[in-house]
mmCIF file of C-alpha atoms in Angstrom:
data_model
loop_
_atom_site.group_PDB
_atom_site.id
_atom_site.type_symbol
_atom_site.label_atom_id
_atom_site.label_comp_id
_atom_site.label_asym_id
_atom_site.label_seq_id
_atom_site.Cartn_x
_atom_site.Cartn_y
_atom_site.Cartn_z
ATOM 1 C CA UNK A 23 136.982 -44.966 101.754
ATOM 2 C CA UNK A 24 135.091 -41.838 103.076
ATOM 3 C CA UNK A 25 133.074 -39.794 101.457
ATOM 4 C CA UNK A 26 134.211 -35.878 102.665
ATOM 5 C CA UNK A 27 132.229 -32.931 102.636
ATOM 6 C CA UNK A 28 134.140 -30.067 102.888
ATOM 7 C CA UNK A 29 132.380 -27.002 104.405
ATOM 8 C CA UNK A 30 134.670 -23.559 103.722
ATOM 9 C CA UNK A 31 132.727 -21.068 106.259
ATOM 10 C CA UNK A 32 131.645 -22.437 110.198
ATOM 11 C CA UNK A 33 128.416 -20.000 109.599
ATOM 12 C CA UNK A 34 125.189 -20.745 109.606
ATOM 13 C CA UNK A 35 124.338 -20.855 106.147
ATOM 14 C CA UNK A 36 127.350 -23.329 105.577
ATOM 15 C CA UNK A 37 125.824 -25.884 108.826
ATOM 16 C CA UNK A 38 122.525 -25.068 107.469
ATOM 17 C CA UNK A 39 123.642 -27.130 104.261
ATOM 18 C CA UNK A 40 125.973 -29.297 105.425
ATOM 19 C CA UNK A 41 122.752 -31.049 107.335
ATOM 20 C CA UNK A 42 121.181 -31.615 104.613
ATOM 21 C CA UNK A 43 123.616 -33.199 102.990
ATOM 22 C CA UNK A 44 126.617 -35.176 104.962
ATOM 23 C CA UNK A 45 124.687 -37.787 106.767
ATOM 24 C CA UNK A 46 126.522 -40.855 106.643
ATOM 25 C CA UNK A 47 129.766 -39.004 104.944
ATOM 26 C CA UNK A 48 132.734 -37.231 106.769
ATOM 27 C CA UNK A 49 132.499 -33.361 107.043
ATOM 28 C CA UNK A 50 136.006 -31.017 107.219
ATOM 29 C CA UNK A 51 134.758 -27.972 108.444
ATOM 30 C CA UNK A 52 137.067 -24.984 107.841
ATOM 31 C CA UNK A 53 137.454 -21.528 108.722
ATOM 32 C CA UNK A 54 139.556 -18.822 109.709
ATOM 33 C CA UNK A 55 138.754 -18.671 113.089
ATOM 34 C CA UNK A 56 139.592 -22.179 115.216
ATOM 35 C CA UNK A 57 137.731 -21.510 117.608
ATOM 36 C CA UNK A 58 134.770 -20.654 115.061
ATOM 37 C CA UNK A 59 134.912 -23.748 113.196
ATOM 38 C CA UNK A 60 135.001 -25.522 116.846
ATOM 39 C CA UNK A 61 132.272 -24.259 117.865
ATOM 40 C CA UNK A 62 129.993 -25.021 114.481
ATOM 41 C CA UNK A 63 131.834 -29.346 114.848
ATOM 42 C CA UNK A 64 130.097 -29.097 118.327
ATOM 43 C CA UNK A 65 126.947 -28.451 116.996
ATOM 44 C CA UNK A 66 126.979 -31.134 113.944
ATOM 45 C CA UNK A 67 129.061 -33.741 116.022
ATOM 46 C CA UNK A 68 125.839 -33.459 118.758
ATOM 47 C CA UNK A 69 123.478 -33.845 115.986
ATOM 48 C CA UNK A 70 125.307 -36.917 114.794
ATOM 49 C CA UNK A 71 127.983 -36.311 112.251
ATOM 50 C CA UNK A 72 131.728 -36.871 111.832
ATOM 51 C CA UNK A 73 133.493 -33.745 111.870
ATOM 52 C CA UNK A 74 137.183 -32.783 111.507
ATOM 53 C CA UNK A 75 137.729 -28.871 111.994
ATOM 54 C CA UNK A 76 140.806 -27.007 110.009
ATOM 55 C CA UNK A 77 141.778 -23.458 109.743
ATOM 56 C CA UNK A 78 142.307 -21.592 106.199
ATOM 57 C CA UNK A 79 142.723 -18.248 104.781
ATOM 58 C CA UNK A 80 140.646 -18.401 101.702
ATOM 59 C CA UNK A 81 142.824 -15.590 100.304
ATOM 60 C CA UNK A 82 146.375 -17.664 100.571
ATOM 61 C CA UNK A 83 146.889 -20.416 98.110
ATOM 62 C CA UNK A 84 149.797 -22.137 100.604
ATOM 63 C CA UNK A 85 146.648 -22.168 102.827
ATOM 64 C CA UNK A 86 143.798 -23.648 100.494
ATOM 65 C CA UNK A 87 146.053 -25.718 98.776
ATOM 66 C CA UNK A 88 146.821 -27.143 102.471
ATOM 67 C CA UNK A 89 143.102 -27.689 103.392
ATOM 68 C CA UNK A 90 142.862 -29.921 100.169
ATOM 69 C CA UNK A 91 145.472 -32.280 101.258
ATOM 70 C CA UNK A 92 143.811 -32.984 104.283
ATOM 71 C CA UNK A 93 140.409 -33.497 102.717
ATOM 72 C CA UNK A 94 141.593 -35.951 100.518
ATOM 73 C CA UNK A 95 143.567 -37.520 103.502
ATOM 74 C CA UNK A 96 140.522 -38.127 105.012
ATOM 75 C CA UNK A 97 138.742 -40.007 101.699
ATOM 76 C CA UNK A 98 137.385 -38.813 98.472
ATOM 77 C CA UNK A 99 136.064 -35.003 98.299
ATOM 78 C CA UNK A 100 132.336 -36.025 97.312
ATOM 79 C CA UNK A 101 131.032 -32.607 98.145
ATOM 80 C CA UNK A 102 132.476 -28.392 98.484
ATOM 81 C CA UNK A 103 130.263 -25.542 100.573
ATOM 82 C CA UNK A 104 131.955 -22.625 99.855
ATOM 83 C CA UNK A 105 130.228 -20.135 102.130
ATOM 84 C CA UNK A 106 133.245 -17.940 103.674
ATOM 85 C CA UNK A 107 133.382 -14.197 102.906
ATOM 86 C CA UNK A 108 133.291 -10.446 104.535
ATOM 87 C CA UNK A 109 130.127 -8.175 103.830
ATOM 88 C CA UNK A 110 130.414 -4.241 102.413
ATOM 89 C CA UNK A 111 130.293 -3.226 106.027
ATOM 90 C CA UNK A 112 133.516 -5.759 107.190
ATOM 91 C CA UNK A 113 135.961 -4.651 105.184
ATOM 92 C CA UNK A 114 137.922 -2.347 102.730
ATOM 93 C CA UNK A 115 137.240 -3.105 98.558
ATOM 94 C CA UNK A 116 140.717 -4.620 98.587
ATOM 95 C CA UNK A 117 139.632 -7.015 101.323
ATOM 96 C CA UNK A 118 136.794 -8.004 99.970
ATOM 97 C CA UNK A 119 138.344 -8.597 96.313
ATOM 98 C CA UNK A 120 141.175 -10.902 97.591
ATOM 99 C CA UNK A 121 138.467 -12.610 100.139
ATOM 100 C CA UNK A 122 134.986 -12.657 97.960
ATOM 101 C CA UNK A 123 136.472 -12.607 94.276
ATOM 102 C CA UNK A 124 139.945 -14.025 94.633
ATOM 103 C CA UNK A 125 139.212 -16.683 97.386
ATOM 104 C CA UNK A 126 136.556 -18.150 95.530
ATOM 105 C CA UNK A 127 138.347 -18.727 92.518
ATOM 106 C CA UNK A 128 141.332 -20.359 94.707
ATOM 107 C CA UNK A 129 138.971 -22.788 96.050
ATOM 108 C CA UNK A 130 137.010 -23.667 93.089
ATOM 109 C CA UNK A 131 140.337 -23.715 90.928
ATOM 110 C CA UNK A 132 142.128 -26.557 93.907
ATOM 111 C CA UNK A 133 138.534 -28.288 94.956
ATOM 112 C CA UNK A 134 138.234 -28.441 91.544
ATOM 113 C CA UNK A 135 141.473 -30.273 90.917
ATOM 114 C CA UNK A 136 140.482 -33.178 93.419
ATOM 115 C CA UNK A 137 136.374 -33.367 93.281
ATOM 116 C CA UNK A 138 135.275 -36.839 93.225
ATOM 117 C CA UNK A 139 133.277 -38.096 90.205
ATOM 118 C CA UNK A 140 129.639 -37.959 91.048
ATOM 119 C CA UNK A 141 130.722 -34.872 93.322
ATOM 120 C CA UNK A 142 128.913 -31.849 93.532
ATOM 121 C CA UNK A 143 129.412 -28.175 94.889
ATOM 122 C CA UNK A 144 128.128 -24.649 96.021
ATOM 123 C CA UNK A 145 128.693 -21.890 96.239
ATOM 124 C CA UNK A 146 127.451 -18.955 98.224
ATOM 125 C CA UNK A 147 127.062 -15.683 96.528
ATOM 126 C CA UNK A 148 124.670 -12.935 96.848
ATOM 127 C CA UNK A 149 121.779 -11.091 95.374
ATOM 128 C CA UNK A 150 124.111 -8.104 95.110
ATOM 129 C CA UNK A 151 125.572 -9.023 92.269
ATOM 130 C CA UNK A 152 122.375 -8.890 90.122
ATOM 131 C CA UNK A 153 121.891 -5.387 91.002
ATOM 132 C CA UNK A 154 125.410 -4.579 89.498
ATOM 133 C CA UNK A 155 124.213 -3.230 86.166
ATOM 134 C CA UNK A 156 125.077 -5.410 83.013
ATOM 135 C CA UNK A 157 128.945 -5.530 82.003
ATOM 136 C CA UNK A 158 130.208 -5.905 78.653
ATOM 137 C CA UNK A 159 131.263 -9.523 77.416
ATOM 138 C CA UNK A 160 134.716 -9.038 77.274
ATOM 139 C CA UNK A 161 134.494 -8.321 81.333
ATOM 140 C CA UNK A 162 132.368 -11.147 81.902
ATOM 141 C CA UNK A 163 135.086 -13.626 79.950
ATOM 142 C CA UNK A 164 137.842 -11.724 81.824
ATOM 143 C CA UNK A 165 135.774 -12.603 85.825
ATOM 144 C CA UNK A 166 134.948 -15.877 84.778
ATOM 145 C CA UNK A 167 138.252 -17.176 83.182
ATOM 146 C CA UNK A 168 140.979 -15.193 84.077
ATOM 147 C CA UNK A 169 143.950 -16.947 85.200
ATOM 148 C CA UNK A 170 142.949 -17.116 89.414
ATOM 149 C CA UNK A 171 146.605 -15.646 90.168
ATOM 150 C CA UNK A 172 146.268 -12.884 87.595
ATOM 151 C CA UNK A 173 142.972 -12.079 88.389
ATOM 152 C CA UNK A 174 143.572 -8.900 91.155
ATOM 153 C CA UNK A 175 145.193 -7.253 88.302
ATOM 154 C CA UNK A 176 142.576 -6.973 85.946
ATOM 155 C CA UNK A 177 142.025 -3.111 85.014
ATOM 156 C CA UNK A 178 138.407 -3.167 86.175
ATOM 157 C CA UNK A 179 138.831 -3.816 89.648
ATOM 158 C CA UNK A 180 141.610 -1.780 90.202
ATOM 159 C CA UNK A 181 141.172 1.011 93.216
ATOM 160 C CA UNK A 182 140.702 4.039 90.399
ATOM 161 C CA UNK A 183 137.585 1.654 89.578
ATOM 162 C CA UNK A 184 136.261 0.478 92.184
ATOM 163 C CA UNK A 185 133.832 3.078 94.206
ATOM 164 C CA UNK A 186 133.501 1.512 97.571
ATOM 165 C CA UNK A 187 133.138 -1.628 99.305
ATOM 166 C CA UNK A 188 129.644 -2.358 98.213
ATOM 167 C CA UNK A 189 130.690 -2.050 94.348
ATOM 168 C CA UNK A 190 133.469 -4.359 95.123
ATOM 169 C CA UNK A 191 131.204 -6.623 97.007
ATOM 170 C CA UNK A 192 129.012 -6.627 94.002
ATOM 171 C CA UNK A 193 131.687 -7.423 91.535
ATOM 172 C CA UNK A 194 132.761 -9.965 93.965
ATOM 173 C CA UNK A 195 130.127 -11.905 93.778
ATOM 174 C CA UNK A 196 128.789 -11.206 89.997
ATOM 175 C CA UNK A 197 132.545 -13.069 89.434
ATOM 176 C CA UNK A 198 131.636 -15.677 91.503
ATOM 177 C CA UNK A 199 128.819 -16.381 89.458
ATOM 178 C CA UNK A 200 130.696 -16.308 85.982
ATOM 179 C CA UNK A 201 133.448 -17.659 87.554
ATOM 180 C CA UNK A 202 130.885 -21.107 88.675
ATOM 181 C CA UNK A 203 129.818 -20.934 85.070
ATOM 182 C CA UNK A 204 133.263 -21.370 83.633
ATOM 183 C CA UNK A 205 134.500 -23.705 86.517
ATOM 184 C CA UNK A 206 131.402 -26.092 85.861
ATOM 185 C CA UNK A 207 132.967 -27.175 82.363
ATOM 186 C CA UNK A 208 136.261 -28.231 83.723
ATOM 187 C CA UNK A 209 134.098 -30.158 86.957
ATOM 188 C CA UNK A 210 132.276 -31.444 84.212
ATOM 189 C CA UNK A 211 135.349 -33.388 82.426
ATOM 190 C CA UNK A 212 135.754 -35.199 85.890
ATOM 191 C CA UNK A 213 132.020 -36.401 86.274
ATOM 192 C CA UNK A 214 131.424 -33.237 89.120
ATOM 193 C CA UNK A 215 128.833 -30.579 88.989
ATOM 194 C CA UNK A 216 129.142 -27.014 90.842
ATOM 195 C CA UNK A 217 126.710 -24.339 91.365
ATOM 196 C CA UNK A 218 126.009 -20.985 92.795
ATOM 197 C CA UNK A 219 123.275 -19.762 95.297
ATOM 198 C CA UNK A 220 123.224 -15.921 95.716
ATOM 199 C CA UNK A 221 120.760 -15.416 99.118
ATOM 200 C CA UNK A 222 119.550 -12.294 100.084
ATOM 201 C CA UNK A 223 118.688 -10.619 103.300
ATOM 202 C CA UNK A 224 119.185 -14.166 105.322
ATOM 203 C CA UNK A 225 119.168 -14.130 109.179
ATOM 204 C CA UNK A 226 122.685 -14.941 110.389
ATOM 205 C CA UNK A 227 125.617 -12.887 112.234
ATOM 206 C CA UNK A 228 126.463 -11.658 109.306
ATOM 207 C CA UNK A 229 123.368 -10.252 108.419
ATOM 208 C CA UNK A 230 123.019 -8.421 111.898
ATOM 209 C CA UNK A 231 126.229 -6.842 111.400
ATOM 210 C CA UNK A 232 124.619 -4.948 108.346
ATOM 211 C CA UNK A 233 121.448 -4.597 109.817
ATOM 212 C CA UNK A 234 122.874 -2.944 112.898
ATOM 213 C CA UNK A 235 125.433 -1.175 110.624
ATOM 214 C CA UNK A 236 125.525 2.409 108.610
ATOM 215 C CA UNK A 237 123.641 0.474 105.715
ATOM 216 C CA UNK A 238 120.640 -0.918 108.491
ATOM 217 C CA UNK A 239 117.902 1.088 106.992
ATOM 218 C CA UNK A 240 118.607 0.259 103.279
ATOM 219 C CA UNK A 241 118.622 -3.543 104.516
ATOM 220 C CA UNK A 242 114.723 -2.825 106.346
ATOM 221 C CA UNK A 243 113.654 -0.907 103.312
ATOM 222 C CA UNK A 244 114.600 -3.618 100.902
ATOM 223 C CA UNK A 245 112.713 -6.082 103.193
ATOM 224 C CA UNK A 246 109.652 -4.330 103.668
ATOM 225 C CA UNK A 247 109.514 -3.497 100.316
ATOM 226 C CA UNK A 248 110.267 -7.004 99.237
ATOM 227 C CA UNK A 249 107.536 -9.102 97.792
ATOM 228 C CA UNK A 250 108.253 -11.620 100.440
ATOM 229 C CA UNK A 251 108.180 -8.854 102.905
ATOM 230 C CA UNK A 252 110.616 -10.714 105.151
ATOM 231 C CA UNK A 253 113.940 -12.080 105.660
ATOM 232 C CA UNK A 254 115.185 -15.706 104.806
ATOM 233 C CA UNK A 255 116.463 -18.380 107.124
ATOM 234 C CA UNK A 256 119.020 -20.080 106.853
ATOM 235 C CA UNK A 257 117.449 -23.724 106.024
ATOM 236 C CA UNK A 258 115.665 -22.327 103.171
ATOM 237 C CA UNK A 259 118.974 -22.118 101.278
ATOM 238 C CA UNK A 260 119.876 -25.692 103.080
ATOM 239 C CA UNK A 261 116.549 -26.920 101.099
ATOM 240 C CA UNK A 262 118.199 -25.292 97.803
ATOM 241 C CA UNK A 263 121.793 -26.071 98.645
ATOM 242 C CA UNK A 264 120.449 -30.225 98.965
ATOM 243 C CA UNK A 265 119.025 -30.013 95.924
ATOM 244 C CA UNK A 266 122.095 -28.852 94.070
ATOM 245 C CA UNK A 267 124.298 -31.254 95.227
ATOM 246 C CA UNK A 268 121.601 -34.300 95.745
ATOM 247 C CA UNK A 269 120.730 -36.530 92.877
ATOM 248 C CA UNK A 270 117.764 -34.770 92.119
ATOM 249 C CA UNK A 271 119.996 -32.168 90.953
ATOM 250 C CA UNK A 272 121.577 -34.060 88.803
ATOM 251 C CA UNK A 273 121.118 -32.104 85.612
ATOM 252 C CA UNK A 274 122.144 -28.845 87.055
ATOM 253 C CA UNK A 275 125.456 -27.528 86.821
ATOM 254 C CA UNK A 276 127.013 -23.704 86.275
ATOM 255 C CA UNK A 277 123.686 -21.985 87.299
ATOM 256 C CA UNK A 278 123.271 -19.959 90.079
ATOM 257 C CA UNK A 279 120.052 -19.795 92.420
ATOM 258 C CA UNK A 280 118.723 -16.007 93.152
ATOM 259 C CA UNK A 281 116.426 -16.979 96.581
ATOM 260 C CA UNK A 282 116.490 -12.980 97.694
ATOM 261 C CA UNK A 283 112.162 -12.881 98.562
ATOM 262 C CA UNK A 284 111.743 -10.662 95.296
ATOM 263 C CA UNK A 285 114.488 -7.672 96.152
ATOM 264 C CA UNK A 286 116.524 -8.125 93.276
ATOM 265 C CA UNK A 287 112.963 -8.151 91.469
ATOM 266 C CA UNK A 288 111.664 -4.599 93.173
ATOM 267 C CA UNK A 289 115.128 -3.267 92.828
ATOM 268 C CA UNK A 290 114.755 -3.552 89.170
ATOM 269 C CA UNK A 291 111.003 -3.693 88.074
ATOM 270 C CA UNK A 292 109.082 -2.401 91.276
ATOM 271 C CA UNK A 293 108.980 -0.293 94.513
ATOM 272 C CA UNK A 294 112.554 -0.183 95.043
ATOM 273 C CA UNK A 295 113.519 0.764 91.613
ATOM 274 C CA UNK A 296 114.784 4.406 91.790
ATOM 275 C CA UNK A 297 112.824 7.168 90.723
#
């Protein structure tokens, strides 16, 4: 039977993975956009790989729950990249929430229903949430375990909460952290392992948007400032993302991988702190 890898996001991060990892195995490559995920099958299919394409709307269950019967129509779901999502300068906080937050928690709740034994996941989160200052416990256990269909109506991320898109971006993806965490036990108990990888300033479409958008100089600033002093490519988070789910791996599971070039680090402890 095949082995499927099932790629949630036709950008370049989610290729840039899926490389490293699906030779030999069948990848489902799923997105919102057809002619998006299209275009990324090209790509692998010319570099050698099987690809199916779907379409899914990370923030309908009907529509997940969908994209898991094909995958395991097309063999046992060996492997989840889960790197779909809109940025602070795509959307509105409720978008974002019921993409970033909600959608993740969807996919890791059905993937997780279905993962092969030996399986492994990631998935794609962002150096934004560790510069959301510390919440209490009782609103970490509430991110990482709430009930996925009750989880838009916790208090803290109602709209009387929630400043603006980039503090719902960063709660967004702080949950998906927690919510990894929490998700790893139940993998666990069938043999599968999942993981988080929170990139920051990486050079993709995405990343343009924001560096051409109203937030463009904060996104220069934080690079120059940067101990790194640049941006990140994509393949470096392939390299991290084949770790996680390769057997050299093995022992990791419910951690999640800051790879920002030091922002997060000068944000907190040097140039970029504020003043």
């Amino acid at each position: 039977m095949n082995k499927v890898i099932v790629v949630i996001g036709a950008g370049s991060i989610g290729q840039a993975i899926a490389r490293r990892v699906s030779a030999g195995k069948h990848v489902l490559l799923a997105d919102l956009k057809q002619e998006n995920a299209d275009a990324a099958a090209k790509v692998l299919a010319d570099a050698g790989f099987e690809v199916t394409t779907a379409v899914v709307d990370v923030g309908s269950r009907a529509s997940v729950h969908a994209l898991v019967e094909t995958a395991t129509a097309l063999g046992n779901v060996t492997g989840l990249i889960h790197a779909a999502g809109v940025s602070p300068s795509q959307a509105t906080p409720a978008t974002i929430l019921k993409i970033d937050l909600y959608g993740t928690a969807l996919i890791l709740e059905e993937f997780g229903n279905v993962i092969a034994e030996g399986g492994a996941g990631v998935v794609i989160a962002s150096q934004s949430g560790h510069r959301l200052p510390g919440l209490s416990t009782e609103q970490n256990t509430a991110l990482a375990t709430t009930p996925t269909e009750q989880l838009l109506a916790l208090p803290m991320l109602q709209s009387d909460q929630i400043k603006d898109s980039l503090h719902a971006y960063q709660l967004s993806k702080r949950g998906n952290s927690l919510r990894v965490m929490a998700e790893a036990v139940r993998w666990g108990k069938r043999g599968a392992r999942i993981n988080t990888i929170s990139p920051g300033i990486i050079f993709t479409p995405l990343a343009r948007d924001e560096l051409n958008g109203p937030r463009g100089e904060g996104y220069r600033r934080m690079i120059d400032l940067s101990p790194a002093k640049r941006g990140g490519t994509p393949d470096e988070v392939g390299a991290v993302g084949a770790l996680l789910m390769g057997e050299d791996g093995g022992f990791i599971t419910g951690s999640d991988f800051l790879m920002d070039g030091g922002v997060t680090a000068s944000y907190w402890y040097g140039e970029l702190a504020a003043k």
